[in-house]
PDB file of C-alpha atoms in Angstrom:
ATOM      1  CA  MET A   1       0.000   0.000   0.000  1.00 87.00           C
ATOM      2  CA  TYR A   2       1.283   3.445  -0.971  1.00 93.00           C
ATOM      3  CA  SER A   3       1.910   5.489   2.170  1.00 95.00           C
ATOM      4  CA  ASP A   4       3.455   8.698   3.485  1.00 97.00           C
ATOM      5  CA  ALA A   5       6.722   6.762   3.839  1.00 97.00           C
ATOM      6  CA  HIS A   6       6.729   6.207   0.071  1.00 97.00           C
ATOM      7  CA  ARG A   7       5.941   9.886  -0.532  1.00 97.00           C
ATOM      8  CA  LEU A   8       8.798  11.032   1.698  1.00 98.00           C
ATOM      9  CA  PHE A   9      11.277   8.666   0.026  1.00 98.00           C
ATOM     10  CA  LEU A  10      10.172  10.009  -3.371  1.00 97.00           C
ATOM     11  CA  GLN A  11      10.568  13.616  -2.186  1.00 97.00           C
ATOM     12  CA  ILE A  12      14.102  12.902  -1.034  1.00 97.00           C
ATOM     13  CA  ILE A  13      15.255  11.156  -4.212  1.00 97.00           C
ATOM     14  CA  THR A  14      13.546  13.827  -6.347  1.00 95.00           C
ATOM     15  CA  ALA A  15      15.568  16.506  -4.566  1.00 94.00           C
ATOM     16  CA  ARG A  16      18.814  14.511  -4.652  1.00 93.00           C
ATOM     17  CA  ARG A  17      18.359  12.682  -8.014  1.00 92.00           C
ATOM     18  CA  VAL A  18      20.825  10.046  -6.841  1.00 95.00           C
ATOM     19  CA  LEU A  19      21.013   8.088  -3.577  1.00 96.00           C
ATOM     20  CA  MET A  20      24.365   6.397  -3.104  1.00 92.00           C
ATOM     21  CA  GLY A  21      25.120   3.048  -1.485  1.00 87.00           C
ATOM     22  CA  ALA A  22      24.227   2.979   2.194  1.00 88.00           C
ATOM     23  CA  GLU A  23      22.135   6.155   1.773  1.00 93.00           C
ATOM     24  CA  VAL A  24      19.454   4.085   0.033  1.00 94.00           C
ATOM     25  CA  LYS A  25      18.953   1.707   2.957  1.00 93.00           C
ATOM     26  CA  SER A  26      19.223   4.393   5.645  1.00 96.00           C
ATOM     27  CA  THR A  27      16.743   6.665   3.808  1.00 97.00           C
ATOM     28  CA  PHE A  28      14.328   3.750   3.386  1.00 97.00           C
ATOM     29  CA  GLU A  29      14.539   2.858   7.084  1.00 96.00           C
ATOM     30  CA  LYS A  30      14.139   6.474   8.261  1.00 97.00           C
ATOM     31  CA  CYS A  31      11.088   7.020   6.039  1.00 97.00           C
ATOM     32  CA  CYS A  32       9.483   3.836   7.335  1.00 97.00           C
ATOM     33  CA  GLN A  33      10.324   4.660  10.938  1.00 96.00           C
ATOM     34  CA  LYS A  34       8.852   8.165  10.685  1.00 96.00           C
ATOM     35  CA  PHE A  35       5.484   6.840   9.538  1.00 96.00           C
ATOM     36  CA  HIS A  36       5.521   3.548  11.464  1.00 94.00           C
ATOM     37  CA  VAL A  37       5.777   1.360   8.370  1.00 92.00           C
ATOM     38  CA  PRO A  38       7.661  -1.961   8.732  1.00 92.00           C
ATOM     39  CA  PRO A  39      10.918  -1.701   6.669  1.00 91.00           C
ATOM     40  CA  ASP A  40      10.455  -5.205   5.311  1.00 89.00           C
ATOM     41  CA  ASN A  41      11.363  -5.142   1.628  1.00 94.00           C
ATOM     42  CA  LEU A  42      13.210  -2.290  -0.090  1.00 95.00           C
ATOM     43  CA  HIS A  43      12.620  -3.753  -3.552  1.00 94.00           C
ATOM     44  CA  GLU A  44       8.836  -3.942  -3.094  1.00 96.00           C
ATOM     45  CA  PHE A  45       8.843  -0.486  -1.490  1.00 96.00           C
ATOM     46  CA  VAL A  46      10.513   1.054  -4.558  1.00 97.00           C
ATOM     47  CA  MET A  47       8.341  -0.933  -6.966  1.00 97.00           C
ATOM     48  CA  GLU A  48       5.249   0.514  -5.272  1.00 96.00           C
ATOM     49  CA  ILE A  49       6.611   4.021  -5.888  1.00 97.00           C
ATOM     50  CA  ASN A  50       7.416   3.138  -9.504  1.00 97.00           C
ATOM     51  CA  ARG A  51       3.851   1.999 -10.099  1.00 96.00           C
ATOM     52  CA  ARG A  52       2.711   5.506  -9.159  1.00 95.00           C
ATOM     53  CA  LEU A  53       5.446   7.169 -11.213  1.00 95.00           C
ATOM     54  CA  GLU A  54       4.677   5.264 -14.412  1.00 93.00           C
ATOM     55  CA  VAL A  55       1.971   7.687 -15.573  1.00 93.00           C
ATOM     56  CA  MET A  56       4.459  10.563 -15.133  1.00 91.00           C
ATOM     57  CA  HIS A  57       7.100   8.739 -17.210  1.00 90.00           C
ATOM     58  CA  LEU A  58       9.488   8.572 -14.263  1.00 93.00           C
ATOM     59  CA  ALA A  59      11.141   5.602 -12.559  1.00 95.00           C
ATOM     60  CA  ILE A  60      13.574   4.840  -9.753  1.00 96.00           C
ATOM     61  CA  ARG A  61      16.269   2.507 -11.088  1.00 94.00           C
ATOM     62  CA  LYS A  62      19.283   0.746  -9.706  1.00 94.00           C
ATOM     63  CA  SER A  63      22.545   1.869 -11.225  1.00 95.00           C
ATOM     64  CA  ILE A  64      26.307   1.849 -10.695  1.00 95.00           C
ATOM     65  CA  GLN A  65      28.255   5.053 -10.116  1.00 94.00           C
ATOM     66  CA  GLU A  66      31.673   4.438 -11.730  1.00 93.00           C
ATOM     67  CA  ASP A  67      33.825   6.667  -9.574  1.00 90.00           C
ATOM     68  CA  LEU A  68      37.563   7.149  -9.956  1.00 83.00           C
ATOM     69  CA  ALA A  69      38.661   4.477  -7.480  1.00 80.00           C
ATOM     70  CA  GLU A  70      35.600   2.239  -7.185  1.00 86.00           C
ATOM     71  CA  ASP A  71      32.060   1.494  -8.288  1.00 93.00           C
ATOM     72  CA  ILE A  72      29.188   2.307  -5.941  1.00 93.00           C
ATOM     73  CA  GLN A  73      25.676   0.878  -6.236  1.00 93.00           C
ATOM     74  CA  CYS A  74      22.990   3.570  -6.216  1.00 95.00           C
ATOM     75  CA  PHE A  75      19.371   4.428  -7.001  1.00 96.00           C
ATOM     76  CA  VAL A  76      18.582   7.158  -9.535  1.00 96.00           C
ATOM     77  CA  LEU A  77      15.349   8.885 -10.533  1.00 94.00           C
ATOM     78  CA  VAL A  78      15.137   8.922 -14.329  1.00 91.00           C
ATOM     79  CA  ASN A  79      12.862  10.299 -17.018  1.00 88.00           C
ATOM     80  CA  THR A  80      11.667   7.356 -19.139  1.00 84.00           C
ATOM     81  CA  LEU A  81      10.285   9.527 -21.953  1.00 78.00           C
ATOM     82  CA  ASN A  82      13.547  10.968 -23.267  1.00 60.00           C
ATOM     83  CA  GLY A  83      14.323  10.821 -26.971  1.00 51.00           C
ATOM     84  CA  GLU A  84      17.784  12.294 -26.510  1.00 53.00           C
ATOM     85  CA  THR A  85      18.250  14.666 -23.586  1.00 53.00           C
ATOM     86  CA  THR A  86      14.684  15.630 -22.679  1.00 53.00           C
ATOM     87  CA  ARG A  87      15.219  16.341 -19.017  1.00 57.00           C
ATOM     88  CA  MET A  88      18.403  18.328 -19.645  1.00 62.00           C
ATOM     89  CA  GLY A  89      16.648  20.361 -22.335  1.00 56.00           C
ATOM     90  CA  SER A  90      14.556  22.173 -19.746  1.00 61.00           C
ATOM     91  CA  THR A  91      17.713  23.318 -17.906  1.00 76.00           C
ATOM     92  CA  PHE A  92      20.383  23.913 -20.569  1.00 86.00           C
ATOM     93  CA  ASN A  93      20.340  25.868 -23.818  1.00 88.00           C
ATOM     94  CA  SER A  94      21.080  24.409 -27.272  1.00 88.00           C
ATOM     95  CA  GLN A  95      24.780  25.340 -27.167  1.00 91.00           C
ATOM     96  CA  GLU A  96      25.256  23.715 -23.771  1.00 92.00           C
ATOM     97  CA  LEU A  97      23.456  20.570 -24.913  1.00 91.00           C
ATOM     98  CA  ALA A  98      25.656  20.435 -28.023  1.00 92.00           C
ATOM     99  CA  LEU A  99      28.728  20.677 -25.786  1.00 94.00           C
ATOM    100  CA  PHE A 100      27.413  17.933 -23.533  1.00 94.00           C
ATOM    101  CA  LYS A 101      26.862  15.629 -26.511  1.00 92.00           C
ATOM    102  CA  ARG A 102      30.446  16.229 -27.658  1.00 94.00           C
ATOM    103  CA  ILE A 103      31.709  15.421 -24.169  1.00 96.00           C
ATOM    104  CA  ILE A 104      29.699  12.181 -24.240  1.00 95.00           C
ATOM    105  CA  GLU A 105      31.218  11.307 -27.628  1.00 95.00           C
ATOM    106  CA  GLU A 106      34.754  11.811 -26.309  1.00 96.00           C
ATOM    107  CA  LEU A 107      34.082   9.805 -23.150  1.00 95.00           C
ATOM    108  CA  VAL A 108      32.486   6.901 -25.010  1.00 94.00           C
ATOM    109  CA  ASN A 109      35.441   6.763 -27.398  1.00 94.00           C
ATOM    110  CA  SER A 110      38.050   6.939 -24.622  1.00 92.00           C
ATOM    111  CA  ASP A 111      39.778   3.867 -23.216  1.00 86.00           C
ATOM    112  CA  ASP A 112      38.940   4.589 -19.578  1.00 88.00           C
ATOM    113  CA  GLY A 113      35.722   6.615 -19.701  1.00 91.00           C
ATOM    114  CA  GLU A 114      37.537   9.781 -18.588  1.00 93.00           C
ATOM    115  CA  LEU A 115      38.342  13.144 -20.175  1.00 95.00           C
ATOM    116  CA  PRO A 116      40.591  15.947 -18.851  1.00 95.00           C
ATOM    117  CA  GLU A 117      38.405  18.875 -17.896  1.00 96.00           C
ATOM    118  CA  THR A 118      40.502  21.293 -19.969  1.00 95.00           C
ATOM    119  CA  GLU A 119      39.939  19.145 -23.070  1.00 96.00           C
ATOM    120  CA  ALA A 120      36.207  19.076 -22.344  1.00 96.00           C
ATOM    121  CA  MET A 121      36.194  22.885 -22.196  1.00 95.00           C
ATOM    122  CA  ASN A 122      38.108  23.172 -25.474  1.00 94.00           C
ATOM    123  CA  LEU A 123      35.476  21.078 -27.289  1.00 95.00           C
ATOM    124  CA  ALA A 124      33.356  24.237 -27.314  1.00 92.00           C
ATOM    125  CA  THR A 125      35.575  25.707 -30.033  1.00 90.00           C
ATOM    126  CA  ASN A 126      34.604  22.893 -32.449  1.00 87.00           C
ATOM    127  CA  LEU A 127      30.851  23.230 -32.096  1.00 89.00           C
ATOM    128  CA  GLU A 128      28.728  24.357 -35.040  1.00 87.00           C
ATOM    129  CA  THR A 129      27.941  27.461 -32.992  1.00 84.00           C
ATOM    130  CA  ARG A 130      31.143  28.099 -31.069  1.00 85.00           C
ATOM    131  CA  MET A 131      31.141  28.892 -27.359  1.00 89.00           C
ATOM    132  CA  LYS A 132      33.623  31.011 -25.469  1.00 91.00           C
ATOM    133  CA  ILE A 133      35.938  29.004 -23.225  1.00 90.00           C
ATOM    134  CA  GLY A 134      34.591  30.848 -20.189  1.00 92.00           C
ATOM    135  CA  ASP A 135      31.047  29.848 -21.129  1.00 93.00           C
ATOM    136  CA  SER A 136      32.023  26.221 -21.683  1.00 95.00           C
ATOM    137  CA  GLU A 137      33.805  26.145 -18.302  1.00 95.00           C
ATOM    138  CA  GLU A 138      30.661  27.475 -16.641  1.00 95.00           C
ATOM    139  CA  ALA A 139      28.486  24.923 -18.462  1.00 95.00           C
ATOM    140  CA  ILE A 140      30.717  22.022 -17.387  1.00 96.00           C
ATOM    141  CA  GLN A 141      30.551  23.174 -13.763  1.00 96.00           C
ATOM    142  CA  ARG A 142      26.750  23.123 -14.050  1.00 94.00           C
ATOM    143  CA  PHE A 143      26.854  19.612 -15.541  1.00 95.00           C
ATOM    144  CA  ILE A 144      28.899  18.552 -12.526  1.00 95.00           C
ATOM    145  CA  HIS A 145      26.697  20.394 -10.028  1.00 94.00           C
ATOM    146  CA  ASP A 146      23.528  18.856 -11.494  1.00 92.00           C
ATOM    147  CA  LYS A 147      25.145  15.379 -11.383  1.00 92.00           C
ATOM    148  CA  TRP A 148      25.294  14.737 -15.135  1.00 94.00           C
ATOM    149  CA  LEU A 149      29.091  14.565 -14.956  1.00 96.00           C
ATOM    150  CA  LEU A 150      31.464  13.400 -12.223  1.00 95.00           C
ATOM    151  CA  GLN A 151      34.613  15.365 -11.483  1.00 94.00           C
ATOM    152  CA  HIS A 152      37.777  13.605 -10.264  1.00 89.00           C
ATOM    153  CA  THR A 153      41.254  14.849  -9.471  1.00 84.00           C
ATOM    154  CA  ARG A 154      44.405  12.950 -10.403  1.00 76.00           C
ATOM    155  CA  ARG A 155      47.351  15.004 -11.630  1.00 79.00           C
ATOM    156  CA  GLU A 156      44.675  17.120 -13.301  1.00 88.00           C
ATOM    157  CA  LYS A 157      40.897  17.362 -13.095  1.00 93.00           C
ATOM    158  CA  VAL A 158      39.026  14.829 -15.223  1.00 95.00           C
ATOM    159  CA  VAL A 159      35.334  14.229 -15.872  1.00 96.00           C
ATOM    160  CA  SER A 160      33.309  11.084 -16.496  1.00 95.00           C
ATOM    161  CA  LEU A 161      29.647  10.188 -16.977  1.00 95.00           C
ATOM    162  CA  SER A 162      27.550   9.860 -13.834  1.00 95.00           C
ATOM    163  CA  ALA A 163      25.110   7.086 -12.953  1.00 95.00           C
ATOM    164  CA  LEU A 164      22.300   9.565 -13.632  1.00 93.00           C
ATOM    165  CA  THR A 165      23.481  10.183 -17.200  1.00 93.00           C
ATOM    166  CA  ILE A 166      24.168   6.533 -17.971  1.00 93.00           C
ATOM    167  CA  SER A 167      20.745   5.474 -16.641  1.00 92.00           C
ATOM    168  CA  GLU A 168      18.656   8.242 -18.153  1.00 90.00           C
ATOM    169  CA  LEU A 169      20.415   8.424 -21.528  1.00 90.00           C
ATOM    170  CA  GLN A 170      20.881   4.679 -22.003  1.00 89.00           C
ATOM    171  CA  PRO A 171      18.635   4.508 -25.133  1.00 87.00           C
ATOM    172  CA  TYR A 172      20.506   7.493 -26.623  1.00 88.00           C
ATOM    173  CA  LEU A 173      23.918   5.979 -25.859  1.00 91.00           C
ATOM    174  CA  GLU A 174      23.010   2.550 -27.236  1.00 90.00           C
ATOM    175  CA  GLU A 175      21.517   3.994 -30.415  1.00 89.00           C
ATOM    176  CA  LEU A 176      24.444   6.296 -31.234  1.00 91.00           C
ATOM    177  CA  TYR A 177      27.318   4.102 -30.035  1.00 92.00           C
ATOM    178  CA  PRO A 178      26.209   0.463 -30.396  1.00 89.00           C
ATOM    179  CA  GLU A 179      29.778  -0.787 -30.914  1.00 86.00           C
ATOM    180  CA  LEU A 180      31.281   1.189 -28.048  1.00 88.00           C
ATOM    181  CA  VAL A 181      28.722   1.123 -25.240  1.00 89.00           C
ATOM    182  CA  GLN A 182      28.447  -2.242 -23.488  1.00 90.00           C
ATOM    183  CA  LYS A 183      26.335  -3.604 -20.668  1.00 93.00           C
ATOM    184  CA  CYS A 184      28.043  -5.337 -17.794  1.00 95.00           C
ATOM    185  CA  PHE A 185      27.831  -9.097 -18.459  1.00 95.00           C
ATOM    186  CA  LEU A 186      26.842  -9.695 -14.835  1.00 95.00           C
ATOM    187  CA  CYS A 187      24.405  -6.916 -13.845  1.00 94.00           C
ATOM    188  CA  LYS A 188      23.297  -5.726 -17.334  1.00 93.00           C
ATOM    189  CA  ILE A 189      23.891  -2.034 -16.520  1.00 93.00           C
ATOM    190  CA  LEU A 190      26.000   0.041 -18.932  1.00 93.00           C
ATOM    191  CA  THR A 191      29.676   0.408 -18.044  1.00 93.00           C
ATOM    192  CA  LEU A 192      32.396   2.671 -19.442  1.00 92.00           C
ATOM    193  CA  LYS A 193      35.119   1.968 -16.885  1.00 90.00           C
ATOM    194  CA  GLY A 194      34.651  -1.774 -16.374  1.00 90.00           C
ATOM    195  CA  TYR A 195      37.056  -4.641 -17.014  1.00 89.00           C
ATOM    196  CA  ARG A 196      37.237  -5.672 -20.680  1.00 89.00           C
ATOM    197  CA  CYS A 197      37.853  -9.024 -22.308  1.00 91.00           C
ATOM    198  CA  THR A 198      40.761  -8.921 -24.747  1.00 88.00           C
ATOM    199  CA  LYS A 199      39.087 -11.476 -27.010  1.00 92.00           C
ATOM    200  CA  CYS A 200      35.323 -10.805 -27.034  1.00 91.00           C
ATOM    201  CA  SER A 201      33.102  -7.810 -26.286  1.00 87.00           C
ATOM    202  CA  THR A 202      32.405  -8.818 -22.681  1.00 93.00           C
ATOM    203  CA  ARG A 203      32.752  -6.113 -20.034  1.00 93.00           C
ATOM    204  CA  VAL A 204      32.004  -6.133 -16.324  1.00 94.00           C
ATOM    205  CA  HIS A 205      31.915  -3.399 -13.713  1.00 94.00           C
ATOM    206  CA  ARG A 206      34.898  -3.400 -11.367  1.00 91.00           C
ATOM    207  CA  ARG A 207      32.485  -3.960  -8.477  1.00 91.00           C
ATOM    208  CA  CYS A 208      30.680  -6.820 -10.219  1.00 93.00           C
ATOM    209  CA  GLY A 209      33.937  -8.435 -11.353  1.00 90.00           C
ATOM    210  CA  ASP A 210      35.511  -8.235  -7.890  1.00 88.00           C
ATOM    211  CA  ARG A 211      32.494  -9.866  -6.275  1.00 88.00           C
ATOM    212  CA  TYR A 212      32.016 -12.491  -8.971  1.00 89.00           C
ATOM    213  CA  PHE A 213      35.620 -13.676  -9.153  1.00 87.00           C
ATOM    214  CA  THR A 214      36.144 -13.490  -5.389  1.00 84.00           C
ATOM    215  CA  ARG A 215      33.070 -15.680  -4.895  1.00 82.00           C
ATOM    216  CA  LYS A 216      34.138 -18.135  -7.605  1.00 76.00           C
ATOM    217  CA  ASN A 217      37.703 -18.224  -6.252  1.00 75.00           C
ATOM    218  CA  VAL A 218      39.037 -20.138  -9.263  1.00 69.00           C
ATOM    219  CA  GLN A 219      42.415 -20.038 -11.017  1.00 74.00           C
ATOM    220  CA  PRO A 220      43.076 -18.948 -13.647  1.00 82.00           C
ATOM    221  CA  VAL A 221      40.576 -16.103 -13.876  1.00 87.00           C
ATOM    222  CA  LEU A 222      38.617 -16.461 -17.127  1.00 90.00           C
ATOM    223  CA  CYS A 223      36.157 -14.312 -19.058  1.00 93.00           C
ATOM    224  CA  PRO A 224      32.757 -14.772 -17.355  1.00 92.00           C
ATOM    225  CA  ASP A 225      31.132 -15.512 -20.727  1.00 93.00           C
ATOM    226  CA  PRO A 226      31.305 -19.335 -20.947  1.00 91.00           C
ATOM    227  CA  GLU A 227      31.397 -19.122 -24.734  1.00 93.00           C
ATOM    228  CA  CYS A 228      34.708 -17.258 -24.519  1.00 94.00           C
ATOM    229  CA  ASP A 229      36.737 -18.486 -21.501  1.00 86.00           C
ATOM    230  CA  GLU A 230      39.632 -16.171 -22.384  1.00 92.00           C
ATOM    231  CA  PRO A 231      42.151 -15.816 -19.517  1.00 90.00           C
ATOM    232  CA  TRP A 232      41.883 -12.478 -17.707  1.00 88.00           C
ATOM    233  CA  PRO A 233      45.377 -11.866 -16.281  1.00 85.00           C
ATOM    234  CA  HIS A 234      44.532  -8.169 -15.794  1.00 79.00           C
ATOM    235  CA  MET A 235      41.619  -9.158 -13.549  1.00 80.00           C
ATOM    236  CA  GLU A 236      43.741 -11.714 -11.711  1.00 79.00           C
ATOM    237  CA  LYS A 237      46.353  -9.015 -11.046  1.00 78.00           C
ATOM    238  CA  CYS A 238      43.703  -6.622  -9.693  1.00 79.00           C
ATOM    239  CA  LEU A 239      42.329  -9.267  -7.336  1.00 77.00           C
ATOM    240  CA  LYS A 240      45.808 -10.062  -6.008  1.00 76.00           C
ATOM    241  CA  GLN A 241      46.491  -6.384  -5.350  1.00 73.00           C
ATOM    242  CA  LYS A 242      43.196  -5.999  -3.481  1.00 72.00           C
ATOM    243  CA  ARG A 243      43.874  -9.083  -1.378  1.00 68.00           C
ATOM    244  CA  LEU A 244      47.292  -7.683  -0.465  1.00 67.00           C
ATOM    245  CA  ARG A 245      45.827  -4.302   0.500  1.00 65.00           C
ATOM    246  CA  SER A 246      43.136  -5.924   2.651  1.00 62.00           C
ATOM    247  CA  SER A 247      45.733  -8.027   4.500  1.00 60.00           C
ATOM    248  CA  GLU A 248      47.934  -5.053   5.378  1.00 58.00           C
TER     249      GLU A 248
END
C-alpha cells in the first residue's frame, strides 16, 4: 500500500536525483520509521513508488556510479520519456546541450571513460555554434553540479559520466554508439570503466567483477562468458592487489 513513507522517500530522491550506497537503505529505514511502516522489503517499497510514477514517465532505477577508485551501487530517478536529452533540455540551452553531446562522444570513445576537464572545455571551439571558453567552463561546472558529470582529481581534473546520465540516456547511448557502449555481463547495466575481455566484447563493472571472481575463487581467472573463456590476467592481477591491500 502506498503510504506517506513512500511519498517522503520520493521527495528525497527527487531533490537529490541520486542516492548512493548505504544512503538508500538508511533513507528507506528512516522514512518507514517516521510513519511507522515496517521496513520489510526495499525492492517492493521502490516498486510501489514506480507503479505511481509510471503515468508521469518517471522511474527509480538501480545503477552503478563508476567513480575514480571504485564502483558504488545507487538508485537514480530517471525520465523514461527521453528521446535524446529531454530532461536536460529544460535546464540547458542548445549550445550547452551540443557541448554535452560532444563530451559524451569523447568519453564513449576513450579507453577509460575519462576526459581531462581542460579538453572538455576546449570542445566548445569545435561546435557548429562556437562557445567562449569561459562559457564552456561554466556549463561544465553546471553539468557537474547537477550530477550529469562526475569530477575527479588525479594530476589534473578529469570528468566522467555519472550514474544519472548513464541510466537516463541509455537509449541514446546505445543507439548512437552500439559498438562502443556495453552492458556489464553480470548486472546488465551500462559500463564505461569496467574490465574488458581482450578477445570478445564482454565487459564487467569493477564492483561486479571483484564480487564475482572473489566468490568463484578459481584459477586462472577467465572471461565470465562461458562461450569465450579467455584468460583475464589483468583481472587476476587486480584481485591479487586488493587481497594484499586488505591483509595489510
